[in-house]
Short mmCIF file of C-alpha atoms in Angstrom, two decimals:
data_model
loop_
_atom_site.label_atom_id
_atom_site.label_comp_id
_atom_site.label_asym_id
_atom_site.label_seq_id
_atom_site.Cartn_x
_atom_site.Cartn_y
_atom_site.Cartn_z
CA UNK A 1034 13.37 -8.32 2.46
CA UNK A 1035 10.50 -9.75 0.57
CA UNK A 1036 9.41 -6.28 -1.10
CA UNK A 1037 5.77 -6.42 -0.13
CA UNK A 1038 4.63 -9.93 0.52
CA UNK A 1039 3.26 -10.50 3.85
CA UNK A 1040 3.14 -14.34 4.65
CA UNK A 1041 6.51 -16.28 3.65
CA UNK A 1042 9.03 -18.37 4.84
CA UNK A 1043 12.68 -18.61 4.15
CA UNK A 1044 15.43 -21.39 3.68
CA UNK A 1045 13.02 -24.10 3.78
CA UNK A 1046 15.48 -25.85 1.11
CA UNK A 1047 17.61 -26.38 4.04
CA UNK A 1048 14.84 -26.84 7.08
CA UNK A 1049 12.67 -29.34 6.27
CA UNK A 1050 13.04 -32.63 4.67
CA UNK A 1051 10.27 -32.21 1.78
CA UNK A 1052 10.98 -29.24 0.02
CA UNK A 1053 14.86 -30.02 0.76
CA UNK A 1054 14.32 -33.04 -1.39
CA UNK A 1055 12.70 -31.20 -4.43
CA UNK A 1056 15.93 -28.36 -4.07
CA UNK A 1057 18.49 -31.18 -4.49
CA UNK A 1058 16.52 -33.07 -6.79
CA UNK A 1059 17.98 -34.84 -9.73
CA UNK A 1060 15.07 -32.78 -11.61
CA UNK A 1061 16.47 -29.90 -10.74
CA UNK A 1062 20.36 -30.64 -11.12
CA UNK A 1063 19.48 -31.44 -14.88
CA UNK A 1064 17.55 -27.97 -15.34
CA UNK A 1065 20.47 -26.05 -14.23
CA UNK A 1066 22.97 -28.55 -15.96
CA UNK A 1067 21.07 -27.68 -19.22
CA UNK A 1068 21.54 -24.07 -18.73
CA UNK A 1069 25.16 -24.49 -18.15
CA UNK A 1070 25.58 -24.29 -14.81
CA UNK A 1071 28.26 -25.66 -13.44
CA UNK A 1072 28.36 -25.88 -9.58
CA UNK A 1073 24.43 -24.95 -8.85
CA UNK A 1074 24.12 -23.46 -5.41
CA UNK A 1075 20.56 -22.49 -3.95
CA UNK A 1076 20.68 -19.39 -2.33
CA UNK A 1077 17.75 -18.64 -0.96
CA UNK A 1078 14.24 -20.75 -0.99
CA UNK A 1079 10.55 -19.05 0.03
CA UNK A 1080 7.18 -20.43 0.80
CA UNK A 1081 4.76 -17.91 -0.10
CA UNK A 1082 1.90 -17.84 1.23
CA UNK A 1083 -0.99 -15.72 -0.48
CA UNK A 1084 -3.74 -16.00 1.67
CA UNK A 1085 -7.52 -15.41 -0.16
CA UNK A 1086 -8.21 -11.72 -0.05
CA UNK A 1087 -4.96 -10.69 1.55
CA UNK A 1088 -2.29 -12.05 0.11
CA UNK A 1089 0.57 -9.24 -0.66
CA UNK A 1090 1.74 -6.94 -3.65
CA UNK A 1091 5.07 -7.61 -4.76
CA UNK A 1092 6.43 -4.84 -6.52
CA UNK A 1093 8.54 -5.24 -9.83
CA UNK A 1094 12.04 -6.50 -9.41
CA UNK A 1095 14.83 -8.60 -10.92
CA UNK A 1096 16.18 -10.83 -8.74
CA UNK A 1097 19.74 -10.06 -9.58
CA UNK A 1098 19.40 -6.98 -7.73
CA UNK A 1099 19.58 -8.83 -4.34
CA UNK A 1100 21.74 -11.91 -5.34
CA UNK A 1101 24.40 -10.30 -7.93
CA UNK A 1102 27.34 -12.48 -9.04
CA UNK A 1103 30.20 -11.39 -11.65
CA UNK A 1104 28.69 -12.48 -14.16
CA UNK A 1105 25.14 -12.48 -13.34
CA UNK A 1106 24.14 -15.88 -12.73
CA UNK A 1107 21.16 -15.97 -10.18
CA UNK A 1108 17.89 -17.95 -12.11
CA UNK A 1109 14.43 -18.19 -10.15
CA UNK A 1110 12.13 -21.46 -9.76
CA UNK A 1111 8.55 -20.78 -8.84
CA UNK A 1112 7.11 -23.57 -8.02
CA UNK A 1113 3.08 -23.56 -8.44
CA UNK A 1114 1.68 -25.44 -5.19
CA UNK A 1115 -1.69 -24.57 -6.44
CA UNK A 1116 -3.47 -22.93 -9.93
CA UNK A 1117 -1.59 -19.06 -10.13
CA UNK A 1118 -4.67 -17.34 -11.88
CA UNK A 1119 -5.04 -13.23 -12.55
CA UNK A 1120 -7.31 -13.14 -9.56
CA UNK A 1121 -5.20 -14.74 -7.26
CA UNK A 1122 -2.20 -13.13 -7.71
CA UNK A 1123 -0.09 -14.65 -10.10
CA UNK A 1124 2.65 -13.58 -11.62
CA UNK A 1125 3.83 -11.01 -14.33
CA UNK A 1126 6.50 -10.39 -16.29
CA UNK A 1127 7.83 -8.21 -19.12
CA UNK A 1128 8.80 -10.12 -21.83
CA UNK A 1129 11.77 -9.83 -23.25
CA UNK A 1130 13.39 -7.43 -20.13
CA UNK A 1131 15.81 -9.46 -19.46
CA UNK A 1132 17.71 -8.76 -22.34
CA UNK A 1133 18.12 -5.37 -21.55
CA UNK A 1134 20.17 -5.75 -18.33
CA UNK A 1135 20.49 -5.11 -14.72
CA UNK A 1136 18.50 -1.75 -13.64
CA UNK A 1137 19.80 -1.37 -10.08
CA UNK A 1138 20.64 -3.35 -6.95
CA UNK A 1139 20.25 -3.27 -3.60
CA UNK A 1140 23.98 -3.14 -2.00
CA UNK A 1141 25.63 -3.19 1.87
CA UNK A 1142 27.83 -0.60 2.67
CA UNK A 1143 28.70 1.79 5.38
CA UNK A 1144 25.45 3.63 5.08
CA UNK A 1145 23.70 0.47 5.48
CA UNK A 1146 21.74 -1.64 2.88
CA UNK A 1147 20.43 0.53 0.08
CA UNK A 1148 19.39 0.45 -3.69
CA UNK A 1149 21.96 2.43 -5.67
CA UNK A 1150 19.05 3.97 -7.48
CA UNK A 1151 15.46 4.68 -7.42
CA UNK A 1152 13.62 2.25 -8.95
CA UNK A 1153 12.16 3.01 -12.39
CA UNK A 1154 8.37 3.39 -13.16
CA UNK A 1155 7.12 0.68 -15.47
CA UNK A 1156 4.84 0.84 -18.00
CA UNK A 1157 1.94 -1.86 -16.49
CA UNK A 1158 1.03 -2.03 -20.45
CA UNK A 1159 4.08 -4.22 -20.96
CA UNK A 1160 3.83 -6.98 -18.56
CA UNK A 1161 2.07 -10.39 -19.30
CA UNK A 1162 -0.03 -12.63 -16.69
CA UNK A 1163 1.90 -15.85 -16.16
CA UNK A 1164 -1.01 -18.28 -15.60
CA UNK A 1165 -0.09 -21.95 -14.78
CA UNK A 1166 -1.65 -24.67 -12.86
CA UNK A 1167 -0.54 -26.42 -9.80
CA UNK A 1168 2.65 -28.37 -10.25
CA UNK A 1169 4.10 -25.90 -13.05
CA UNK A 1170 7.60 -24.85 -12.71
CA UNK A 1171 8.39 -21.10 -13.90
CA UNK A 1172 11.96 -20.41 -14.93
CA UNK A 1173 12.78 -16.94 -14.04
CA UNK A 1174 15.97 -15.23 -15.87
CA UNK A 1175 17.68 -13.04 -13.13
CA UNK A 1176 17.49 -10.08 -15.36
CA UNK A 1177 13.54 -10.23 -15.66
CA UNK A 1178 11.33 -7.92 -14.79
CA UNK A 1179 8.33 -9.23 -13.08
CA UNK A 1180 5.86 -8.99 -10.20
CA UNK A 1181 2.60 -10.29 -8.71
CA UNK A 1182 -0.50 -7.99 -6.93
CA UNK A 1183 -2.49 -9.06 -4.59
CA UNK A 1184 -4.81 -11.98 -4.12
CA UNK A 1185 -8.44 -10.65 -4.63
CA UNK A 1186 -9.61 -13.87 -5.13
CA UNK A 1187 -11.48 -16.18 -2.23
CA UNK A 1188 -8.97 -18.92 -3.29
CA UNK A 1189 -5.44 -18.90 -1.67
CA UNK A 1190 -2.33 -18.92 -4.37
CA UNK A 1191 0.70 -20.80 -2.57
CA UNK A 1192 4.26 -21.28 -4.33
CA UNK A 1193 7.72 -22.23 -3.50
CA UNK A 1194 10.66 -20.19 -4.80
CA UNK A 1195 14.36 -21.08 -5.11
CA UNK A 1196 17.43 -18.84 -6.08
CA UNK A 1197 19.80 -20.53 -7.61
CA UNK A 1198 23.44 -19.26 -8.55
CA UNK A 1199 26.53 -20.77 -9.99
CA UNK A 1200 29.77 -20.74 -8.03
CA UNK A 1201 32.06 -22.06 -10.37
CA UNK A 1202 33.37 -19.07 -12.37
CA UNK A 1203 31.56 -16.61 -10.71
CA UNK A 1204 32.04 -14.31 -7.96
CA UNK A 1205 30.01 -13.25 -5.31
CA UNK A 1206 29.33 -9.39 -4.77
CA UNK A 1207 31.14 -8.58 -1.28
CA UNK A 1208 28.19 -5.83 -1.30
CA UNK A 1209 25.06 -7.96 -1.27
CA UNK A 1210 22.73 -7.23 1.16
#
């Protein structure tokens, strides 16, 4: 599920042999070493693609609602492939929401796979633009709220994401989609 985007591809951290060497980089080890990580696991790793005029809406979300752990360990990379500007979709966040905790997830059971609640409305006041050129590296807190519109721009707005989560000390949820 990639809540609204429309060009992306998955697991590219494990499929091809450049963007598998930036996931395992020593770069990248230190980062999570520094926030106490453990044993580091990538999860999940996206090429998205927003294409000029086109590119998708993605609607706000933590990312802990699709990859929970007890505790809550899942951290985002966004990788900037190229400038992430207002008009071309960047991203947005609400600073400061990941303080206040988990709002829902999205969980497997015998119904299917679900959120256990509606998703709340957000005031659009409260997020921030996060601007950055090509080659920046956004850190994304599993807890934060945040989001990106569409590309309106005749520029495209490319970026690679990972997932990371820590396995040492932490469990997986059973019920993740």
């Amino acid at each position: 599920m990639w809540l609204g985007a429309r060009y992306w591809q998955q697991a590219l951290h494990e499929l091809d042999p450049v963007f598998k060497k930036f996931s395992f980089s020593e770069s990248v080890a230190s980062l999570f070493s520094s926030l106490g990580y453990k044993r580091p696991a990538v999860i999940q790793s996206m090429y998205i693609f927003k294409q000029p005029g086109i590119g998708g809406e993605v609607v706000p979300h933590q990312d802990n609602t699709f990859l929970y752990t007890e505790p809550r360990t899942c951290t985002g990379l966004w990788l900037a492939l190229e400038d992430a500007t207002i008009n071309n979709g960047c991203l947005w966040a609400i600073p400061g929401s990941h303080k206040k905790g988990l709002v829902r997830r999205m969980v497997r059971d015998e119904n299917g796979t679900h959120f256990d609640r509606p998703s709340p409305v957000y005031d659009q006041k409260e997020f921030v633009p996060l601007e950055v050129k090509s080659g920046a590296l956004v850190v994304i807190h599993g807890d934060l709220i945040h989001q990106s519109f569409e590309n309106l721009s005749p520029a495209s707005r490319h970026a690679f994401s990972l997932h990371v989560v820590d396995t040492e000390g932490c469990k997986w949820s059973e019920d993740n989609w």
